[in-house]
Coordinates of C-alpha atoms and ligand atoms in Angstrom, one line a residue:
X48 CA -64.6 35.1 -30.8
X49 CA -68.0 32.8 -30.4
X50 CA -70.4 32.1 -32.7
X51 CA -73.6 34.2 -32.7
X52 CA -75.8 31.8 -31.9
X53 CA -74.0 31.2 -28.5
X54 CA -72.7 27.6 -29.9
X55 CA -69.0 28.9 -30.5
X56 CA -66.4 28.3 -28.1
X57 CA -66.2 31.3 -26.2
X58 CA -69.8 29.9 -24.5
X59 CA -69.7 27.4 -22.1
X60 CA -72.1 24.6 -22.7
X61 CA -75.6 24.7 -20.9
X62 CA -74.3 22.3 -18.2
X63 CA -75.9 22.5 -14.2
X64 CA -73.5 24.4 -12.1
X65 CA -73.8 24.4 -8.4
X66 CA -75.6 27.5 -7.3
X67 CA -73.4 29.8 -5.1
X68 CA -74.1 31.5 -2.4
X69 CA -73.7 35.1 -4.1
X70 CA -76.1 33.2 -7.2
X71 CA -78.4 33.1 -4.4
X72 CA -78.1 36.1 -2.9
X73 CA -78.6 38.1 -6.5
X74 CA -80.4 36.0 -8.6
X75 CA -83.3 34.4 -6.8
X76 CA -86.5 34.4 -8.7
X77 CA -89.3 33.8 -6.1
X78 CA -91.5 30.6 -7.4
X79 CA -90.8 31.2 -11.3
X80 CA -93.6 28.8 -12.9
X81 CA -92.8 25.8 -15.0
X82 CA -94.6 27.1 -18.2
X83 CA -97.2 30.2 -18.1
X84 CA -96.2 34.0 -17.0
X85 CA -99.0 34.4 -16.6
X86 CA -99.2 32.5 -12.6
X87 CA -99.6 35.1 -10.1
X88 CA -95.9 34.6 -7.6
X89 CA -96.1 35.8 -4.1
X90 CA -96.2 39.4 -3.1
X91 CA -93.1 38.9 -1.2
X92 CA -90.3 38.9 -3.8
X93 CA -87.6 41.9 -3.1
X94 CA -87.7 44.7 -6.3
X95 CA -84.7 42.5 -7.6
X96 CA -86.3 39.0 -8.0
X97 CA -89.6 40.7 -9.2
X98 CA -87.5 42.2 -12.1
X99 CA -86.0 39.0 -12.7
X100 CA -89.2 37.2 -12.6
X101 CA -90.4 39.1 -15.2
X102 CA -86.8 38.3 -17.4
X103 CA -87.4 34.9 -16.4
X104 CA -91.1 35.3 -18.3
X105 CA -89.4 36.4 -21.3
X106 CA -86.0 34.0 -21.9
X107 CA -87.9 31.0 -21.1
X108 CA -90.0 32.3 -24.3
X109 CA -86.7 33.0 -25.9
X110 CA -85.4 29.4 -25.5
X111 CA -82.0 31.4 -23.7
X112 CA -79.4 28.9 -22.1
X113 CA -79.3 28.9 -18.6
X114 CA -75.8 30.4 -18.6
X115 CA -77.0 33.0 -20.9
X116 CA -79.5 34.2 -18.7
X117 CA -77.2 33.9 -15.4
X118 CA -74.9 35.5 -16.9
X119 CA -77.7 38.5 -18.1
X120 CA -79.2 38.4 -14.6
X121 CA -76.1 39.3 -12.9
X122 CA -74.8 42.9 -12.1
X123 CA -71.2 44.0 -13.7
X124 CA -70.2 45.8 -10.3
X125 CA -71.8 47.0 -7.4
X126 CA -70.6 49.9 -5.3
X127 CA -71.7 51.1 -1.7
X128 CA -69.9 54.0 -0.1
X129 CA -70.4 55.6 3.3
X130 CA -71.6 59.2 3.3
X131 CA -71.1 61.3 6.3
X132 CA -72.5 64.3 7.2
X133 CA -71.2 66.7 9.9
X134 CA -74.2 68.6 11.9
X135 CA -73.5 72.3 13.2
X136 CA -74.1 70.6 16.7
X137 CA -71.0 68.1 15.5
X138 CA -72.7 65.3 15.0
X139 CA -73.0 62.8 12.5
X140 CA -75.3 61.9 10.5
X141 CA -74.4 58.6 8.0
X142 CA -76.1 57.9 5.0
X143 CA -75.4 54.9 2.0
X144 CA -74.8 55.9 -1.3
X145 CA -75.1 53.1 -4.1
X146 CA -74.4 52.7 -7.5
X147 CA -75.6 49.2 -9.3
X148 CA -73.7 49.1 -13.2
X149 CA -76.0 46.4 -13.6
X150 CA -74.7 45.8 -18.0
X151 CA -72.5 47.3 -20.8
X152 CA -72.7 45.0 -23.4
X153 CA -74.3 47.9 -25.8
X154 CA -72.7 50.5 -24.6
X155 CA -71.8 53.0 -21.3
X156 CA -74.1 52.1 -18.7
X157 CA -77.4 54.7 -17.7
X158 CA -79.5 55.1 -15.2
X159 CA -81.0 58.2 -12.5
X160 CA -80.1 58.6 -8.8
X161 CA -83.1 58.5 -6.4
X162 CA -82.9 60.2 -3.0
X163 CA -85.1 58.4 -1.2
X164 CA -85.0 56.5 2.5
X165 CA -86.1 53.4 0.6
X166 CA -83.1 53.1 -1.3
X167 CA -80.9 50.0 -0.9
X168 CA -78.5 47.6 -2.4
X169 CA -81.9 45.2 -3.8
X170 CA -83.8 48.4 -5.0
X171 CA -80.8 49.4 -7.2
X172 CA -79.9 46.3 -8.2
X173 CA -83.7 46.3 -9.7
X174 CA -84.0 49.6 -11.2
X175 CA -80.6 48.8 -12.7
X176 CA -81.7 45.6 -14.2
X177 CA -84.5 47.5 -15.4
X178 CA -82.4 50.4 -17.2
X179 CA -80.9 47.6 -19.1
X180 CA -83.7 46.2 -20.8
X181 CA -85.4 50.2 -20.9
X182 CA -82.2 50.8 -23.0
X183 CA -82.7 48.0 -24.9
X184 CA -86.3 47.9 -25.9
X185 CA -85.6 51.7 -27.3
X186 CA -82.3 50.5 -28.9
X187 CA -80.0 53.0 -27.0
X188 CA -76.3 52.5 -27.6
X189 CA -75.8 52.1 -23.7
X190 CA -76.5 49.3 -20.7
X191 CA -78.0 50.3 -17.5
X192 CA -77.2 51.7 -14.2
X193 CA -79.0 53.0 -11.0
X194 CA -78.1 54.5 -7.5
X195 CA -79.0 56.7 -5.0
X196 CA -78.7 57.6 -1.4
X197 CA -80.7 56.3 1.5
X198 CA -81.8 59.8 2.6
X199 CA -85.0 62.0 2.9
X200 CA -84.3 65.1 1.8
X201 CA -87.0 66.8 3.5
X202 CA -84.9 66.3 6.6
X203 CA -82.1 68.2 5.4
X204 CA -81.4 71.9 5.6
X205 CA -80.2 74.1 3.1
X206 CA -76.7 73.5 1.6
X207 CA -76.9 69.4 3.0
X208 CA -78.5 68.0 -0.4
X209 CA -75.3 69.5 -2.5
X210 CA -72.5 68.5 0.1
X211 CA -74.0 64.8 0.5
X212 CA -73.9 65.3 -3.5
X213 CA -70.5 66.5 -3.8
X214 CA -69.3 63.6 -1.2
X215 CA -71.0 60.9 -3.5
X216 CA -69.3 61.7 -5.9
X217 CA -65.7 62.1 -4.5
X218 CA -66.1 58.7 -3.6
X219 CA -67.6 57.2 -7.0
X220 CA -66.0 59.7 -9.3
X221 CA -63.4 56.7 -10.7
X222 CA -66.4 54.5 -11.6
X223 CA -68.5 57.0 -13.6
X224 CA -67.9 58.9 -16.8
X225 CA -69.1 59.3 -20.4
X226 CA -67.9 56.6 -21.5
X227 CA -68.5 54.3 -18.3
X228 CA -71.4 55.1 -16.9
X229 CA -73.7 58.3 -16.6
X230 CA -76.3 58.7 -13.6
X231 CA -79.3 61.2 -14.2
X232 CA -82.1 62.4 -12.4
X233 CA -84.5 60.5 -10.5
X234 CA -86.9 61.0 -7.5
X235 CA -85.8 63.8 -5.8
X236 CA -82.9 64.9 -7.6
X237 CA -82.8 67.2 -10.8
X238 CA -81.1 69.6 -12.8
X239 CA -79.3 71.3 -9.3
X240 CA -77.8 68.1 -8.3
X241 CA -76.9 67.1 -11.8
X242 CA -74.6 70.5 -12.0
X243 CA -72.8 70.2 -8.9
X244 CA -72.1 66.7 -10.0
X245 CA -70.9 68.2 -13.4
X246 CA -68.5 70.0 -10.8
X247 CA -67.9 68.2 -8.3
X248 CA -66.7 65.1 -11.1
X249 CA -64.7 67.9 -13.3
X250 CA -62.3 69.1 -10.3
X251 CA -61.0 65.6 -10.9
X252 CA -61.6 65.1 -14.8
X253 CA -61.8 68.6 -16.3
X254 CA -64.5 69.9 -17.3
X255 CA -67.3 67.1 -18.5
X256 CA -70.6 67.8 -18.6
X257 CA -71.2 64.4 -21.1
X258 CA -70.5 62.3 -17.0
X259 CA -74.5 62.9 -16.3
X260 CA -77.7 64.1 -18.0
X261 CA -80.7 65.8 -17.3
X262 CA -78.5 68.8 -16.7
X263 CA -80.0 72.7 -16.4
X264 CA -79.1 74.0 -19.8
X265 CA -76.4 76.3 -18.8
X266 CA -74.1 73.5 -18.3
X267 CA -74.9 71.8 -21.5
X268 CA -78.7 70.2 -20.8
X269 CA -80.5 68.8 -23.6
X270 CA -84.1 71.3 -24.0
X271 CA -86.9 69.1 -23.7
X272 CA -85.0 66.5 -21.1
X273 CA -87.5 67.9 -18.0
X274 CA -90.4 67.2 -20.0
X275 CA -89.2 64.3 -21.6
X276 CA -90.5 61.0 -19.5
X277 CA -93.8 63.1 -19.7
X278 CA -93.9 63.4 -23.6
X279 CA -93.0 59.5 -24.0
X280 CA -95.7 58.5 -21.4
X281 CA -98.1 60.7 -23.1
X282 CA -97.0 59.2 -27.0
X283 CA -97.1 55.9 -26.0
X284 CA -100.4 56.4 -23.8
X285 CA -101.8 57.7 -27.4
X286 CA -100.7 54.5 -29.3
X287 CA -101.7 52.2 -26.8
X288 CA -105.3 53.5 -25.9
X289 CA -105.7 53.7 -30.1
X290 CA -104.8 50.0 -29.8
X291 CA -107.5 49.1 -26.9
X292 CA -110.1 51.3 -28.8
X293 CA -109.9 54.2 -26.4
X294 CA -110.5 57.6 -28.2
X295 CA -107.6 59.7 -25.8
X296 CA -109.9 62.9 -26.7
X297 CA -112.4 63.2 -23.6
X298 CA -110.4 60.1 -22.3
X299 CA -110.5 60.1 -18.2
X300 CA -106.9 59.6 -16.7
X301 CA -105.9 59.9 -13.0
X302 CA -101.9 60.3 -12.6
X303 CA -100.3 59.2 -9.3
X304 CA -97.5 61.0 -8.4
X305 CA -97.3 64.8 -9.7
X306 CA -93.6 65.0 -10.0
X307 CA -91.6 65.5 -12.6
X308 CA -92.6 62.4 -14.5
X309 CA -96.7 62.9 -13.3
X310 CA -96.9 66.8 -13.9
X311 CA -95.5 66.2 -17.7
X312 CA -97.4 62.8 -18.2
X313 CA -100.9 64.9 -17.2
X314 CA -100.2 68.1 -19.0
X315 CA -99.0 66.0 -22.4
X316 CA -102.3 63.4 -22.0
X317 CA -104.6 67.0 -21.6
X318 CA -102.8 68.4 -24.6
X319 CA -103.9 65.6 -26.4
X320 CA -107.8 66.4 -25.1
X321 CA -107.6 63.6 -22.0
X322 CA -109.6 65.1 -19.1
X323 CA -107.2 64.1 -16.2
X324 CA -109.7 63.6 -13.1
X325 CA -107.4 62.9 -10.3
X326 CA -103.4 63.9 -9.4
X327 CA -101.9 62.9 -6.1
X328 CA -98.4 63.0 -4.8
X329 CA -96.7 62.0 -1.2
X330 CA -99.4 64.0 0.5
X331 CA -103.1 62.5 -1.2
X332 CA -104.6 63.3 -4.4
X333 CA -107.3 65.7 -5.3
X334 CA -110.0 64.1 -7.9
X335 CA -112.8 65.9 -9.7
X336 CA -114.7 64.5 -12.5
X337 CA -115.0 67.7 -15.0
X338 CA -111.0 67.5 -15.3
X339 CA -108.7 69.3 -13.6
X340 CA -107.0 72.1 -14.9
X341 CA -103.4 71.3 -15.4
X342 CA -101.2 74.0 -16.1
X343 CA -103.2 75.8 -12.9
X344 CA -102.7 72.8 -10.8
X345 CA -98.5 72.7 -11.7
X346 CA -98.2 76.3 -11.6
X347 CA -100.6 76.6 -7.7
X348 CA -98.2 73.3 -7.0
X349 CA -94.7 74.8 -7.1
X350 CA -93.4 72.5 -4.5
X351 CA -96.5 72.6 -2.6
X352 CA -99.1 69.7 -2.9
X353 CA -101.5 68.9 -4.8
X354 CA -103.8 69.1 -1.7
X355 CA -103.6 72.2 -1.2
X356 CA -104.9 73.2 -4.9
X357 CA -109.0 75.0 -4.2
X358 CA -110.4 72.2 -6.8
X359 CA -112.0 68.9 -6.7
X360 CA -112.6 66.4 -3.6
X361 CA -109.4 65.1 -1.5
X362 CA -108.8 61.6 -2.4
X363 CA -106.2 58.9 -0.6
X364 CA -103.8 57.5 -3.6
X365 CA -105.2 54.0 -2.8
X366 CA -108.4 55.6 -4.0
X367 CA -107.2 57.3 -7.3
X368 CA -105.8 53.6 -8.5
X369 CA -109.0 52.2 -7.8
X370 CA -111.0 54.7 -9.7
X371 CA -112.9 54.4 -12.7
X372 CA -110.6 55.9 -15.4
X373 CA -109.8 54.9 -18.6
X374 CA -106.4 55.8 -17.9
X375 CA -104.2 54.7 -14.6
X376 CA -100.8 56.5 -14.7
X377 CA -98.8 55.7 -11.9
X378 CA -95.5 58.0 -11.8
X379 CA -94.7 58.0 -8.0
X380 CA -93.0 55.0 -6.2
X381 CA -92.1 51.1 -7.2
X382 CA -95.0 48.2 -5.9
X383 CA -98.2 50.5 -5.8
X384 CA -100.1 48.1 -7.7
X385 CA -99.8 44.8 -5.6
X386 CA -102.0 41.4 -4.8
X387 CA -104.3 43.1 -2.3
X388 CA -105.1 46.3 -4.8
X389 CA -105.2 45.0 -7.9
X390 CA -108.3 44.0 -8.0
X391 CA -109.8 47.0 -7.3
X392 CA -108.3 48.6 -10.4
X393 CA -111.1 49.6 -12.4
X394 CA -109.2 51.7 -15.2
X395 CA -108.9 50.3 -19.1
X396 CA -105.4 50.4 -19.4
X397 CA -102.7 51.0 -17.0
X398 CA -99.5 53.1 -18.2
X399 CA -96.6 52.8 -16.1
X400 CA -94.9 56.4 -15.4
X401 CA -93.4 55.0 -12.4
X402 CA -90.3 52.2 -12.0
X403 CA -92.0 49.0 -11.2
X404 CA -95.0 50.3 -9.6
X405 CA -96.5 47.1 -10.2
X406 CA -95.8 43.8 -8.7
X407 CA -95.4 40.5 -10.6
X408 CA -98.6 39.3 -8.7
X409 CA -100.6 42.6 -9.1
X410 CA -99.7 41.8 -12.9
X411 CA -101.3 38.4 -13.4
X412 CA -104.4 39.5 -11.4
X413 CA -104.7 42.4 -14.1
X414 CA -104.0 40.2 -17.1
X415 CA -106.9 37.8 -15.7
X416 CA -109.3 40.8 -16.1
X417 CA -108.0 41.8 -19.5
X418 CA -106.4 45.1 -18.1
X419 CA -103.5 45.6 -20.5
X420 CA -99.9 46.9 -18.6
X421 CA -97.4 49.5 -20.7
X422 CA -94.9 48.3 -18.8
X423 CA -92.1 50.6 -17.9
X424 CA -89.6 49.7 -19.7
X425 CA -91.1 51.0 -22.7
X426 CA -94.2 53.6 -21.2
X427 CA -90.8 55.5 -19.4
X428 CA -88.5 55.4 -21.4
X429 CA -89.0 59.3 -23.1
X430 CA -86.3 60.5 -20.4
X431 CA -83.5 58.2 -21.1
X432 CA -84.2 58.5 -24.6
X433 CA -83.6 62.2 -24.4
X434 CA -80.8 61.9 -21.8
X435 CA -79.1 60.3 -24.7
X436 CA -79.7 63.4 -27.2
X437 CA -78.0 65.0 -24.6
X438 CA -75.0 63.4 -24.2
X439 CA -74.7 63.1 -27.9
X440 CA -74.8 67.0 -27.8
X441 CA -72.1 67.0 -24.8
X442 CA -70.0 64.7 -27.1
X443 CA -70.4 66.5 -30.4
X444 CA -70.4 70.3 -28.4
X445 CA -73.1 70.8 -30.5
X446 CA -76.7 72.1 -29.4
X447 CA -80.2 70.5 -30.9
X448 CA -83.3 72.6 -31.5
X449 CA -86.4 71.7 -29.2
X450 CA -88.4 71.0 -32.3
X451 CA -85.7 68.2 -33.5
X452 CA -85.4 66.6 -29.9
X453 CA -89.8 66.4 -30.2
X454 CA -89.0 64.7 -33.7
X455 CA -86.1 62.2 -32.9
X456 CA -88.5 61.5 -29.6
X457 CA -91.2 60.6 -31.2
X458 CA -89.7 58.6 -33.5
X459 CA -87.5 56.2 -31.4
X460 CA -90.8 55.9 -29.1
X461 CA -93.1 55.4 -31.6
X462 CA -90.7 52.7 -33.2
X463 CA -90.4 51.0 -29.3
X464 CA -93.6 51.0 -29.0
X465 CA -94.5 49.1 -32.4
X466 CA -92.0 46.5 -31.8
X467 CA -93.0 45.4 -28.5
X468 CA -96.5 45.3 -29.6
X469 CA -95.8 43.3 -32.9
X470 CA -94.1 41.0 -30.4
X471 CA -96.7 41.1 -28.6
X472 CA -98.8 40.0 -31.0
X473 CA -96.9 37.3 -32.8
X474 CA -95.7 35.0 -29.3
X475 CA -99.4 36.2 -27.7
X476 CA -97.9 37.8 -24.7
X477 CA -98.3 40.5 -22.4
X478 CA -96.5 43.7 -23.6
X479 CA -94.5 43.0 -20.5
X480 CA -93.0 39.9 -21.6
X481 CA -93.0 41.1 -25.0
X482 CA -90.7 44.1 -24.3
X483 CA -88.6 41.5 -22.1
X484 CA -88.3 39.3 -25.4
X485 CA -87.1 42.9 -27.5
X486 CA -84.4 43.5 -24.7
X487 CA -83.1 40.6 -24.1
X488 CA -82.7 39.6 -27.6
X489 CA -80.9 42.6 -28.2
X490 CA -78.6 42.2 -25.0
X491 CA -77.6 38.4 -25.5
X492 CA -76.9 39.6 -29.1
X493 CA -74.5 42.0 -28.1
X494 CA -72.8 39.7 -25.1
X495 CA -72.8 37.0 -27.5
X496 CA -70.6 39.1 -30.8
X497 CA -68.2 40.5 -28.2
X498 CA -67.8 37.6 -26.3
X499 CA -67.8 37.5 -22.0
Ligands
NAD630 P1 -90.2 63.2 -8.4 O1 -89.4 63.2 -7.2 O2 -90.1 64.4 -9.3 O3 -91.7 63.0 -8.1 C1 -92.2 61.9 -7.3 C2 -93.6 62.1 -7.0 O4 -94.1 61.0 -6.3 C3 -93.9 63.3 -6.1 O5 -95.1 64.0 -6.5 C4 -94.1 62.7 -4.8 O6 -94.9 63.5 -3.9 C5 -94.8 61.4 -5.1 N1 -94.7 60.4 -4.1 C6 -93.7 60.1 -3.4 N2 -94.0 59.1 -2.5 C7 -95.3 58.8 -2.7 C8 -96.2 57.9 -2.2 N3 -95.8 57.1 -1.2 N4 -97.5 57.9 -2.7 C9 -97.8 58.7 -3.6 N5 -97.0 59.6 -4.2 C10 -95.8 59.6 -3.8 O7 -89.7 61.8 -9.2 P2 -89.9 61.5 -10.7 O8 -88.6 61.8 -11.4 O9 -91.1 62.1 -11.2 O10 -90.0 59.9 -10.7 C11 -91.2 59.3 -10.5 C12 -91.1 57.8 -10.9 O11 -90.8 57.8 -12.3 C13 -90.0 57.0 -10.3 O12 -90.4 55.6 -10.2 C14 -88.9 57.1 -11.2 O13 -87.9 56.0 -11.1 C15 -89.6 57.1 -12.5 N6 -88.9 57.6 -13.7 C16 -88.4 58.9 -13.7 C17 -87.8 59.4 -14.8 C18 -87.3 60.8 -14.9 O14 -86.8 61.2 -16.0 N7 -87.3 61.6 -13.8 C19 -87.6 58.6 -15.9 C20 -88.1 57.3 -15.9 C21 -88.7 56.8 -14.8

């Protein structure tokens, strides 16, 4: 057993070590400054070395050994698997399904599966990375995960989503479980896929709902986990504008993405009296300055867009993230925000609903002009929070009240959001960094008392 500090003997010293070729491959930070985070890096980094730009921020702040933070940086296992799918005509169609366990020092690793054509071995890697430290900075008893398959569903027919599902699966089922690692929602997945994973996994474990969250309640879903990303965005939105001196009542807000994580953030930011101005999705965004009307706008939406709702002027999404707001939400897709928008960003603060929606470089041109960045790690973190209420219910067989999963919500993200701000604060830091510093510290705690 080593030390705490890392000095014990379990921990190799903080000696150079050639860099490998996989060291490469994984763990290259694109031009990581000497000193500042605060030096706008090229545009061009992959999802992976922007997330580990931004850890880099942070452990040079924490003083972390080189080892320490290769060690950190580097994914526990990776796993690609092909997914065929047989056409009536008998063709084939072959997709990539991923699953990146990227830590699980504090515990089974967590993280959503995105169906998405975008989705590769780099973007899962990230979003992994970034479940880690999410888990962290809310002090979750779990590490973090992420996959997905490269696929569109729109370009499936009925019955094709659940049998690419149910093939995932047979050919991941020995690497997840409760106590291994639990995948949950993400774009375009939900409840529906998360049950015929429940069954797909239990023809080979018995029955085990506790193997994914985010679940329809029939098969042991948590109430409030469909609303929950939504509910954090919106309580930490509240903190966070208090903070900035912005009064959230009469507050403008425009939300990218109307999703499950856009749909929730907007209708929890207009319970609070926020007038949300402008909602978008895949299609364009609709904007009108008296506020839209929500609950109208989810209910006309039902899985059509936004666009089609009778209200307000038809925007572009480049054109709701450069509107005058108090409030940007972004709760679509990763790098929205980048070097050649940012500086047309004209909202107060920026809230990020989204994974990564905005680039390392996008993030220094905002910091220049004093537009402060929840990051996501902490602005998302609602839904994971809740996925774990869920599984603690799976585990125990035991159901929780709505009103007590609202409670316990609040509380772990009001107590996230203090934290990283106090941090903020005291090493006078972005909240970025400053989460980073929360998670990590956490992390190398853990990998350091249970030794590699
Ligand atoms: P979703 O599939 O429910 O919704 C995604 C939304 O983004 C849709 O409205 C879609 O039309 C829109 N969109 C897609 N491509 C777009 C584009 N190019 N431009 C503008 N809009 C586009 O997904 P979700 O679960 O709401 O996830 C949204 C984001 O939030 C993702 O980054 C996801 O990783 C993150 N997130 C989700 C959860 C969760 O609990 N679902 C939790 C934390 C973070």
């Amino acid at each position: 057993m080593g030390d705490a500090d890392g000095s014990g003997p379990t921990m190799a010293g903080d000696r150079e070590e050639p860099v490998r070729a996989a060291e490469r491959a994984t763990l290259r930070t694109a031009e990581a400054p000497a000193s500042a985070d605060e030096v706008p890096p090229a545009d061009e980094m992959t999802p992976f070395e922007a997330v580990n730009y931004q850890f880099d921020c942070a452990a040079r702040r924490l003083d972390l050994p080189r080892h320490l933070q290769v060690a950190l940086k580097t994914p526990y296992r990776e796993v690609m698997v092909e997914i065929p799918l047989v056409e009536e005509d008998g063709s084939i169609r072959t997709f990539h399904g991923y699953r990146v366990q990227h830590n699980n020092a504090r515990g089974p690793m967590k993280g959503g599966l995105r169906y998405h054509p975008d989705v590769d071995l780099d973007e899962a890697r990230a979003l992994a990375s970034l479940m880690t430290w999410k888990t962290a900075v809310v002090d979750l008893p779990y590490g973090g995960g992420k996959g997905g398959i490269d696929v569109d569903p729109r370009t499936l027919r009925p019955g094709q989503v659940e049998r690419i599902t149910r093939t995932f699966v047979d050919r991941i089922h020995q690497f997840i479980g409760p106590n291994e690692d639990i995948p949950a929602p993400d774009v375009n997945t939900d409840g529906q896929v998360m049950a015929w994973i429940v069954d797909e996994y239990s023809k080979f474990e018995g029955f085990t709902p506790a193997v994914v969250t985010g679940k329809p309640l029939e098969v042991g879903g948590s109430p409030g986990r469909v609303s929950a990303t939504g509910r954090g965005v919106a309580i930490i939105a509240e903190r966070a504008a208090a903070d900035h001196g912005i009064d959230l009542d009469g507050a403008r807000v425009a939300v990218q993405g109307f999703g499950n994580v856009g749909s929730w953030s907007a209708r929890f930011l207009a319970d609070r009296g926020a007038r949300v101005v402008a909602v978008s999705d895949v299609e364009g965004g609709i904007h009108d300055d008296a506020g839209l009307d929500i609950d109208a706008l989810t209910e006309a939406a039902n899985g059509r867009s936004v666009v089609t709702h009778d209200r307000g002027d038809r925007i572009s999404n480049d054109e709701l993230l450069a509107l005058d707001v108090d409030i940007l939400v972004p709760a679509a897709l990763g790098g929205v925000i980048h070097r050649w928008n940012a500086r047309h960003v004209q909202a107060r603060l920026v809230v990020e609903g989204a994974n990564a929606p905005t680039t390392p470089a996008a993030d220094a041109l905002l910091a220049e002009r004093d537009i402060p960045v929840v990051p996501d790690i902490l602005a998302n973190a609602g839904g994971v929070t809740v996925s774990y209420f869920e599984w603690v219910q799976n585990l125990q067989q035991f159901r929780w009240t709505a009103e007590k999963v609202d409670t316990e919500l609040t509380a772990i993200m009001t107590a996230a959001y203090d934290a990283v701000r106090d941090a903020a604060a005291e090493h006078r830091t972005s909240l970025r960094t400053a989460a980073f510093m929360v998670a990590i510290q956490r992390v190398a705690r853990a990998v350091q008392v249970r030794g590699v």
